[in-house]
PDB file of C-alpha atoms in Angstrom:
ATOM      1  CA  UNK A   1      52.357  17.134 -52.271  1.00  0.00           C
ATOM      2  CA  UNK A   2      52.152  19.846 -49.520  1.00  0.00           C
ATOM      3  CA  UNK A   3      50.291  17.535 -47.059  1.00  0.00           C
ATOM      4  CA  UNK A   4      52.886  14.815 -47.687  1.00  0.00           C
ATOM      5  CA  UNK A   5      55.718  17.235 -47.040  1.00  0.00           C
ATOM      6  CA  UNK A   6      54.269  18.721 -43.886  1.00  0.00           C
ATOM      7  CA  UNK A   7      53.405  15.336 -42.285  1.00  0.00           C
ATOM      8  CA  UNK A   8      56.979  14.255 -42.951  1.00  0.00           C
ATOM      9  CA  UNK A   9      58.433  17.381 -41.514  1.00  0.00           C
ATOM     10  CA  UNK A  10      56.169  17.331 -38.484  1.00  0.00           C
ATOM     11  CA  UNK A  11      57.166  13.731 -37.747  1.00  0.00           C
ATOM     12  CA  UNK A  12      60.872  14.545 -37.917  1.00  0.00           C
ATOM     13  CA  UNK A  13      60.204  17.431 -35.573  1.00  0.00           C
ATOM     14  CA  UNK A  14      58.370  15.163 -33.197  1.00  0.00           C
ATOM     15  CA  UNK A  15      61.250  12.728 -33.145  1.00  0.00           C
ATOM     16  CA  UNK A  16      63.545  15.543 -31.821  1.00  0.00           C
ATOM     17  CA  UNK A  17      65.148  16.754 -35.106  1.00  0.00           C
ATOM     18  CA  UNK A  18      65.555  20.378 -35.987  1.00  0.00           C
ATOM     19  CA  UNK A  19      63.656  20.946 -39.311  1.00  0.00           C
ATOM     20  CA  UNK A  20      63.268  24.073 -41.484  1.00  0.00           C
ATOM     21  CA  UNK A  21      61.387  24.233 -44.775  1.00  0.00           C
ATOM     22  CA  UNK A  22      62.122  26.495 -47.677  1.00  0.00           C
ATOM     23  CA  UNK A  23      59.382  27.008 -50.125  1.00  0.00           C
ATOM     24  CA  UNK A  24      57.973  29.386 -52.660  1.00  0.00           C
ATOM     25  CA  UNK A  25      55.421  31.722 -51.239  1.00  0.00           C
ATOM     26  CA  UNK A  26      52.050  30.472 -52.749  1.00  0.00           C
ATOM     27  CA  UNK A  27      49.680  31.492 -49.989  1.00  0.00           C
ATOM     28  CA  UNK A  28      48.696  29.887 -46.655  1.00  0.00           C
ATOM     29  CA  UNK A  29      49.003  26.345 -45.898  1.00  0.00           C
ATOM     30  CA  UNK A  30      45.929  24.228 -45.754  1.00  0.00           C
ATOM     31  CA  UNK A  31      46.626  23.543 -41.993  1.00  0.00           C
ATOM     32  CA  UNK A  32      48.561  25.068 -39.114  1.00  0.00           C
ATOM     33  CA  UNK A  33      51.963  23.487 -38.519  1.00  0.00           C
ATOM     34  CA  UNK A  34      54.700  23.657 -35.916  1.00  0.00           C
ATOM     35  CA  UNK A  35      57.295  23.463 -38.517  1.00  0.00           C
ATOM     36  CA  UNK A  36      59.420  26.613 -39.257  1.00  0.00           C
ATOM     37  CA  UNK A  37      58.950  27.721 -42.878  1.00  0.00           C
ATOM     38  CA  UNK A  38      60.803  30.183 -44.816  1.00  0.00           C
ATOM     39  CA  UNK A  39      58.738  31.511 -47.736  1.00  0.00           C
ATOM     40  CA  UNK A  40      60.816  32.793 -50.627  1.00  0.00           C
ATOM     41  CA  UNK A  41      59.488  35.291 -53.231  1.00  0.00           C
ATOM     42  CA  UNK A  42      59.296  34.703 -56.964  1.00  0.00           C
ATOM     43  CA  UNK A  43      58.510  37.358 -59.533  1.00  0.00           C
ATOM     44  CA  UNK A  44      56.984  37.274 -63.006  1.00  0.00           C
ATOM     45  CA  UNK A  45      55.789  34.106 -64.737  1.00  0.00           C
ATOM     46  CA  UNK A  46      57.001  31.041 -66.544  1.00  0.00           C
ATOM     47  CA  UNK A  47      60.757  30.769 -66.862  1.00  0.00           C
ATOM     48  CA  UNK A  48      61.309  34.142 -65.308  1.00  0.00           C
ATOM     49  CA  UNK A  49      59.491  33.097 -62.140  1.00  0.00           C
ATOM     50  CA  UNK A  50      61.487  29.769 -61.990  1.00  0.00           C
ATOM     51  CA  UNK A  51      64.838  31.656 -62.317  1.00  0.00           C
ATOM     52  CA  UNK A  52      63.926  34.326 -59.760  1.00  0.00           C
ATOM     53  CA  UNK A  53      62.857  31.717 -57.184  1.00  0.00           C
ATOM     54  CA  UNK A  54      65.896  29.570 -57.725  1.00  0.00           C
ATOM     55  CA  UNK A  55      68.205  32.562 -57.464  1.00  0.00           C
ATOM     56  CA  UNK A  56      66.660  33.574 -54.159  1.00  0.00           C
ATOM     57  CA  UNK A  57      66.687  29.840 -52.970  1.00  0.00           C
ATOM     58  CA  UNK A  58      70.340  29.532 -53.707  1.00  0.00           C
ATOM     59  CA  UNK A  59      71.220  32.816 -51.714  1.00  0.00           C
ATOM     60  CA  UNK A  60      69.072  31.688 -48.785  1.00  0.00           C
ATOM     61  CA  UNK A  61      70.257  28.125 -48.690  1.00  0.00           C
ATOM     62  CA  UNK A  62      73.919  29.288 -48.693  1.00  0.00           C
ATOM     63  CA  UNK A  63      73.328  31.932 -46.001  1.00  0.00           C
ATOM     64  CA  UNK A  64      71.307  29.584 -43.855  1.00  0.00           C
ATOM     65  CA  UNK A  65      73.707  26.678 -44.371  1.00  0.00           C
ATOM     66  CA  UNK A  66      76.714  28.848 -43.166  1.00  0.00           C
ATOM     67  CA  UNK A  67      74.732  30.000 -40.224  1.00  0.00           C
ATOM     68  CA  UNK A  68      73.139  26.750 -39.016  1.00  0.00           C
ATOM     69  CA  UNK A  69      75.409  24.029 -40.477  1.00  0.00           C
ATOM     70  CA  UNK A  70      72.745  21.397 -41.205  1.00  0.00           C
ATOM     71  CA  UNK A  71      73.488  17.744 -41.110  1.00  0.00           C
ATOM     72  CA  UNK A  72      71.507  17.004 -44.331  1.00  0.00           C
ATOM     73  CA  UNK A  73      69.708  18.826 -47.076  1.00  0.00           C
ATOM     74  CA  UNK A  74      66.588  17.260 -48.410  1.00  0.00           C
ATOM     75  CA  UNK A  75      64.914  17.945 -51.683  1.00  0.00           C
ATOM     76  CA  UNK A  76      61.388  16.779 -52.825  1.00  0.00           C
ATOM     77  CA  UNK A  77      61.039  16.009 -56.504  1.00  0.00           C
ATOM     78  CA  UNK A  78      63.621  17.075 -59.191  1.00  0.00           C
ATOM     79  CA  UNK A  79      61.682  19.605 -61.151  1.00  0.00           C
ATOM     80  CA  UNK A  80      63.734  21.934 -63.350  1.00  0.00           C
ATOM     81  CA  UNK A  81      66.395  22.815 -60.911  1.00  0.00           C
ATOM     82  CA  UNK A  82      69.564  21.542 -59.119  1.00  0.00           C
ATOM     83  CA  UNK A  83      69.828  24.537 -56.846  1.00  0.00           C
ATOM     84  CA  UNK A  84      69.621  22.584 -53.552  1.00  0.00           C
ATOM     85  CA  UNK A  85      72.172  20.090 -54.916  1.00  0.00           C
ATOM     86  CA  UNK A  86      74.651  22.703 -55.745  1.00  0.00           C
ATOM     87  CA  UNK A  87      74.137  24.449 -52.410  1.00  0.00           C
ATOM     88  CA  UNK A  88      74.636  21.139 -50.553  1.00  0.00           C
ATOM     89  CA  UNK A  89      77.779  20.526 -52.425  1.00  0.00           C
ATOM     90  CA  UNK A  90      79.269  23.956 -51.652  1.00  0.00           C
ATOM     91  CA  UNK A  91      78.413  23.500 -48.013  1.00  0.00           C
ATOM     92  CA  UNK A  92      79.788  19.958 -47.971  1.00  0.00           C
ATOM     93  CA  UNK A  93      76.409  18.850 -46.731  1.00  0.00           C
ATOM     94  CA  UNK A  94      74.844  15.458 -47.825  1.00  0.00           C
ATOM     95  CA  UNK A  95      71.959  15.997 -50.307  1.00  0.00           C
ATOM     96  CA  UNK A  96      69.082  13.479 -50.257  1.00  0.00           C
ATOM     97  CA  UNK A  97      66.444  13.556 -53.032  1.00  0.00           C
ATOM     98  CA  UNK A  98      63.005  12.372 -52.720  1.00  0.00           C
ATOM     99  CA  UNK A  99      61.151  11.176 -55.845  1.00  0.00           C
ATOM    100  CA  UNK A 100      57.536  10.691 -55.816  1.00  0.00           C
ATOM    101  CA  UNK A 101      56.993  10.439 -59.590  1.00  0.00           C
ATOM    102  CA  UNK A 102      58.785  10.538 -62.927  1.00  0.00           C
ATOM    103  CA  UNK A 103      58.090  13.989 -64.428  1.00  0.00           C
ATOM    104  CA  UNK A 104      58.851  12.869 -68.003  1.00  0.00           C
ATOM    105  CA  UNK A 105      56.164  10.257 -67.681  1.00  0.00           C
ATOM    106  CA  UNK A 106      53.627  12.515 -65.891  1.00  0.00           C
ATOM    107  CA  UNK A 107      53.779  15.055 -68.785  1.00  0.00           C
ATOM    108  CA  UNK A 108      53.475  12.367 -71.455  1.00  0.00           C
ATOM    109  CA  UNK A 109      49.686  13.133 -72.000  1.00  0.00           C
ATOM    110  CA  UNK A 110      50.429  16.771 -72.624  1.00  0.00           C
ATOM    111  CA  UNK A 111      52.860  16.304 -75.522  1.00  0.00           C
ATOM    112  CA  UNK A 112      55.500  18.622 -74.162  1.00  0.00           C
ATOM    113  CA  UNK A 113      58.102  20.122 -76.603  1.00  0.00           C
ATOM    114  CA  UNK A 114      61.373  18.315 -77.019  1.00  0.00           C
ATOM    115  CA  UNK A 115      63.470  20.997 -75.346  1.00  0.00           C
ATOM    116  CA  UNK A 116      61.318  20.773 -72.218  1.00  0.00           C
ATOM    117  CA  UNK A 117      61.934  16.936 -72.111  1.00  0.00           C
ATOM    118  CA  UNK A 118      65.664  17.373 -72.556  1.00  0.00           C
ATOM    119  CA  UNK A 119      65.672  19.946 -69.749  1.00  0.00           C
ATOM    120  CA  UNK A 120      63.850  17.541 -67.462  1.00  0.00           C
ATOM    121  CA  UNK A 121      66.218  14.695 -68.312  1.00  0.00           C
ATOM    122  CA  UNK A 122      69.243  17.053 -67.655  1.00  0.00           C
ATOM    123  CA  UNK A 123      68.246  18.024 -64.188  1.00  0.00           C
ATOM    124  CA  UNK A 124      66.921  14.546 -63.317  1.00  0.00           C
ATOM    125  CA  UNK A 125      70.171  12.862 -64.240  1.00  0.00           C
ATOM    126  CA  UNK A 126      72.238  15.479 -62.449  1.00  0.00           C
ATOM    127  CA  UNK A 127      70.198  15.225 -59.239  1.00  0.00           C
ATOM    128  CA  UNK A 128      69.962  11.403 -59.307  1.00  0.00           C
ATOM    129  CA  UNK A 129      73.666  10.903 -59.913  1.00  0.00           C
ATOM    130  CA  UNK A 130      75.064  13.584 -57.562  1.00  0.00           C
ATOM    131  CA  UNK A 131      72.947  13.191 -54.685  1.00  0.00           C
ATOM    132  CA  UNK A 132      74.280  11.184 -51.580  1.00  0.00           C
ATOM    133  CA  UNK A 133      71.089   9.177 -51.594  1.00  0.00           C
ATOM    134  CA  UNK A 134      67.685   9.099 -53.105  1.00  0.00           C
ATOM    135  CA  UNK A 135      64.208   7.584 -52.243  1.00  0.00           C
ATOM    136  CA  UNK A 136      61.170   6.593 -54.223  1.00  0.00           C
ATOM    137  CA  UNK A 137      57.813   5.465 -52.935  1.00  0.00           C
ATOM    138  CA  UNK A 138      57.762   2.282 -55.058  1.00  0.00           C
ATOM    139  CA  UNK A 139      60.192  -0.161 -56.583  1.00  0.00           C
ATOM    140  CA  UNK A 140      58.538   0.436 -59.935  1.00  0.00           C
ATOM    141  CA  UNK A 141      59.695   4.187 -59.720  1.00  0.00           C
ATOM    142  CA  UNK A 142      63.090   3.017 -59.032  1.00  0.00           C
ATOM    143  CA  UNK A 143      63.140   0.682 -61.997  1.00  0.00           C
ATOM    144  CA  UNK A 144      61.795   3.338 -64.234  1.00  0.00           C
ATOM    145  CA  UNK A 145      64.586   5.714 -63.104  1.00  0.00           C
ATOM    146  CA  UNK A 146      67.104   3.074 -63.672  1.00  0.00           C
ATOM    147  CA  UNK A 147      65.901   2.580 -67.216  1.00  0.00           C
ATOM    148  CA  UNK A 148      65.732   6.384 -68.001  1.00  0.00           C
ATOM    149  CA  UNK A 149      68.799   7.499 -66.146  1.00  0.00           C
ATOM    150  CA  UNK A 150      70.973   4.565 -65.307  1.00  0.00           C
ATOM    151  CA  UNK A 151      70.886   5.287 -61.534  1.00  0.00           C
ATOM    152  CA  UNK A 152      72.973   3.376 -58.928  1.00  0.00           C
ATOM    153  CA  UNK A 153      70.431   1.385 -56.912  1.00  0.00           C
ATOM    154  CA  UNK A 154      72.951   1.182 -54.012  1.00  0.00           C
ATOM    155  CA  UNK A 155      72.140   4.740 -53.156  1.00  0.00           C
ATOM    156  CA  UNK A 156      68.327   3.992 -53.303  1.00  0.00           C
ATOM    157  CA  UNK A 157      65.916   3.472 -50.254  1.00  0.00           C
ATOM    158  CA  UNK A 158      62.302   2.915 -50.604  1.00  0.00           C
ATOM    159  CA  UNK A 159      60.146   5.324 -48.654  1.00  0.00           C
ATOM    160  CA  UNK A 160      56.543   4.281 -49.218  1.00  0.00           C
ATOM    161  CA  UNK A 161      53.661   6.877 -48.686  1.00  0.00           C
ATOM    162  CA  UNK A 162      52.536   6.780 -45.134  1.00  0.00           C
ATOM    163  CA  UNK A 163      49.360   7.732 -43.308  1.00  0.00           C
ATOM    164  CA  UNK A 164      48.668   9.737 -40.249  1.00  0.00           C
ATOM    165  CA  UNK A 165      47.132   7.087 -37.890  1.00  0.00           C
ATOM    166  CA  UNK A 166      46.033   9.727 -35.421  1.00  0.00           C
ATOM    167  CA  UNK A 167      43.960  11.500 -38.018  1.00  0.00           C
ATOM    168  CA  UNK A 168      42.995   8.596 -40.292  1.00  0.00           C
ATOM    169  CA  UNK A 169      41.309   5.820 -38.347  1.00  0.00           C
ATOM    170  CA  UNK A 170      38.003   3.898 -38.449  1.00  0.00           C
ATOM    171  CA  UNK A 171      35.182   5.915 -37.197  1.00  0.00           C
ATOM    172  CA  UNK A 172      31.338   5.577 -37.012  1.00  0.00           C
ATOM    173  CA  UNK A 173      30.353   4.464 -40.465  1.00  0.00           C
ATOM    174  CA  UNK A 174      26.611   5.213 -40.192  1.00  0.00           C
ATOM    175  CA  UNK A 175      27.420   8.715 -38.653  1.00  0.00           C
ATOM    176  CA  UNK A 176      29.758   9.487 -41.575  1.00  0.00           C
ATOM    177  CA  UNK A 177      27.162   8.325 -44.164  1.00  0.00           C
ATOM    178  CA  UNK A 178      24.479  10.416 -42.533  1.00  0.00           C
ATOM    179  CA  UNK A 179      26.728  13.528 -42.574  1.00  0.00           C
ATOM    180  CA  UNK A 180      27.555  12.984 -46.296  1.00  0.00           C
ATOM    181  CA  UNK A 181      23.939  12.160 -47.243  1.00  0.00           C
ATOM    182  CA  UNK A 182      25.093   8.911 -48.486  1.00  0.00           C
ATOM    183  CA  UNK A 183      22.436   6.021 -48.274  1.00  0.00           C
ATOM    184  CA  UNK A 184      23.321   3.020 -46.159  1.00  0.00           C
ATOM    185  CA  UNK A 185      22.880   0.621 -49.014  1.00  0.00           C
ATOM    186  CA  UNK A 186      25.289   2.546 -51.482  1.00  0.00           C
ATOM    187  CA  UNK A 187      28.594   1.204 -52.373  1.00  0.00           C
ATOM    188  CA  UNK A 188      31.033   4.102 -52.289  1.00  0.00           C
ATOM    189  CA  UNK A 189      34.419   4.299 -53.968  1.00  0.00           C
ATOM    190  CA  UNK A 190      36.684   7.162 -52.731  1.00  0.00           C
ATOM    191  CA  UNK A 191      39.655   8.839 -54.355  1.00  0.00           C
ATOM    192  CA  UNK A 192      41.476  11.638 -52.470  1.00  0.00           C
ATOM    193  CA  UNK A 193      44.082  13.527 -54.406  1.00  0.00           C
ATOM    194  CA  UNK A 194      44.710  15.976 -57.243  1.00  0.00           C
ATOM    195  CA  UNK A 195      43.045  15.253 -60.632  1.00  0.00           C
ATOM    196  CA  UNK A 196      45.930  14.679 -63.005  1.00  0.00           C
ATOM    197  CA  UNK A 197      46.102  12.378 -66.053  1.00  0.00           C
ATOM    198  CA  UNK A 198      48.720  10.010 -64.762  1.00  0.00           C
ATOM    199  CA  UNK A 199      46.312   8.952 -62.013  1.00  0.00           C
ATOM    200  CA  UNK A 200      44.175   7.225 -64.702  1.00  0.00           C
ATOM    201  CA  UNK A 201      41.036   8.293 -63.180  1.00  0.00           C
ATOM    202  CA  UNK A 202      39.380   8.063 -66.656  1.00  0.00           C
ATOM    203  CA  UNK A 203      40.046   4.177 -66.356  1.00  0.00           C
ATOM    204  CA  UNK A 204      38.218   4.196 -62.984  1.00  0.00           C
ATOM    205  CA  UNK A 205      35.222   5.977 -64.335  1.00  0.00           C
ATOM    206  CA  UNK A 206      35.055   3.758 -67.347  1.00  0.00           C
ATOM    207  CA  UNK A 207      35.139   0.706 -65.088  1.00  0.00           C
ATOM    208  CA  UNK A 208      32.356   2.217 -63.051  1.00  0.00           C
ATOM    209  CA  UNK A 209      30.195   2.566 -66.272  1.00  0.00           C
ATOM    210  CA  UNK A 210      30.894  -1.158 -67.024  1.00  0.00           C
ATOM    211  CA  UNK A 211      29.894  -2.394 -63.483  1.00  0.00           C
ATOM    212  CA  UNK A 212      27.063  -4.956 -63.431  1.00  0.00           C
ATOM    213  CA  UNK A 213      24.313  -2.888 -61.861  1.00  0.00           C
ATOM    214  CA  UNK A 214      22.338  -6.039 -61.193  1.00  0.00           C
ATOM    215  CA  UNK A 215      24.999  -7.072 -58.684  1.00  0.00           C
ATOM    216  CA  UNK A 216      25.870  -3.671 -57.424  1.00  0.00           C
ATOM    217  CA  UNK A 217      22.805  -1.524 -58.034  1.00  0.00           C
ATOM    218  CA  UNK A 218      24.042   1.620 -56.384  1.00  0.00           C
ATOM    219  CA  UNK A 219      27.725   2.329 -56.701  1.00  0.00           C
ATOM    220  CA  UNK A 220      29.016   5.829 -56.375  1.00  0.00           C
ATOM    221  CA  UNK A 221      32.440   7.339 -57.054  1.00  0.00           C
ATOM    222  CA  UNK A 222      33.557  10.276 -54.970  1.00  0.00           C
ATOM    223  CA  UNK A 223      36.527  12.322 -56.254  1.00  0.00           C
ATOM    224  CA  UNK A 224      37.992  14.501 -53.475  1.00  0.00           C
ATOM    225  CA  UNK A 225      40.428  17.050 -54.893  1.00  0.00           C
ATOM    226  CA  UNK A 226      40.817  19.282 -57.894  1.00  0.00           C
ATOM    227  CA  UNK A 227      43.085  19.632 -60.880  1.00  0.00           C
ATOM    228  CA  UNK A 228      43.342  20.220 -64.651  1.00  0.00           C
ATOM    229  CA  UNK A 229      41.660  16.878 -65.499  1.00  0.00           C
ATOM    230  CA  UNK A 230      38.319  17.721 -63.780  1.00  0.00           C
ATOM    231  CA  UNK A 231      36.538  19.197 -66.944  1.00  0.00           C
ATOM    232  CA  UNK A 232      37.608  16.137 -68.987  1.00  0.00           C
ATOM    233  CA  UNK A 233      36.507  13.689 -66.350  1.00  0.00           C
ATOM    234  CA  UNK A 234      33.191  15.382 -65.815  1.00  0.00           C
ATOM    235  CA  UNK A 235      32.665  15.354 -69.601  1.00  0.00           C
ATOM    236  CA  UNK A 236      33.522  11.593 -69.721  1.00  0.00           C
ATOM    237  CA  UNK A 237      31.000  10.916 -66.899  1.00  0.00           C
ATOM    238  CA  UNK A 238      28.335  12.603 -68.809  1.00  0.00           C
ATOM    239  CA  UNK A 239      29.301  10.831 -72.057  1.00  0.00           C
ATOM    240  CA  UNK A 240      29.043   7.388 -70.371  1.00  0.00           C
ATOM    241  CA  UNK A 241      25.746   8.341 -68.716  1.00  0.00           C
ATOM    242  CA  UNK A 242      26.949   7.962 -65.095  1.00  0.00           C
ATOM    243  CA  UNK A 243      27.235  11.609 -64.194  1.00  0.00           C
ATOM    244  CA  UNK A 244      24.871  11.214 -61.314  1.00  0.00           C
ATOM    245  CA  UNK A 245      26.978   8.478 -59.871  1.00  0.00           C
ATOM    246  CA  UNK A 246      30.350  10.378 -60.040  1.00  0.00           C
ATOM    247  CA  UNK A 247      30.662  13.098 -57.365  1.00  0.00           C
ATOM    248  CA  UNK A 248      33.300  15.779 -57.961  1.00  0.00           C
ATOM    249  CA  UNK A 249      33.683  17.108 -54.378  1.00  0.00           C
ATOM    250  CA  UNK A 250      36.594  19.428 -55.026  1.00  0.00           C
ATOM    251  CA  UNK A 251      39.100  20.517 -52.509  1.00  0.00           C
ATOM    252  CA  UNK A 252      38.344  19.762 -48.970  1.00  0.00           C
ATOM    253  CA  UNK A 253      40.282  21.128 -45.840  1.00  0.00           C
ATOM    254  CA  UNK A 254      42.781  18.642 -44.712  1.00  0.00           C
ATOM    255  CA  UNK A 255      41.175  18.505 -41.175  1.00  0.00           C
ATOM    256  CA  UNK A 256      37.874  17.405 -42.876  1.00  0.00           C
ATOM    257  CA  UNK A 257      39.186  14.765 -45.267  1.00  0.00           C
TER     258      UNK A 257
END
């Protein structure tokens, strides 16, 4: 999510717009950036941390908004807060919400308590109905939000995930395989991203186990990234007898991806 947000902000900056990010202080970014970032503190853990961060965010947004008078306030994801929405309303600034997933669905595999789902629904409905506009990466997400929260599709715009063409472009295949110690004859599958249950990587691993090795004798799956699903996916790979064909690379610096 951080990379997506930074690429988006840097592109807007390159187009000549003034951009400032407000974010919780969680350590250094994975890459240097020209985008101004205001890091905000949060204390404690759990709900206390959430409340302390949103209180600080509200004060800083109001103060910054009165000082700079922004043309728009953009929020990525809905979470458990409507702080930017309320601040934008007080400042009379249009609020745009970017939705890259449906949190209720993403938590389905964790069996969250009912109060947590009700809280998610409360803030989701509030943000979606009160924002001047909202975006999703796919039409499927839009349709899911319409089913759950009865959103107004007239305020919706699709904003697909993009790619940095300057960074990601075809290179020397043989040189890359040599650097990764990947045999020339191997068929490699690559997934780059956090390891969460909603990505259905277990389905990908199961498909690899069922692959006809007579047709594709050496097929490897490379999982670049980390997350809570890693132990379960590693156990599944061992259970299916393909642990040597599934490589858990872990987190990789953005510049090396």
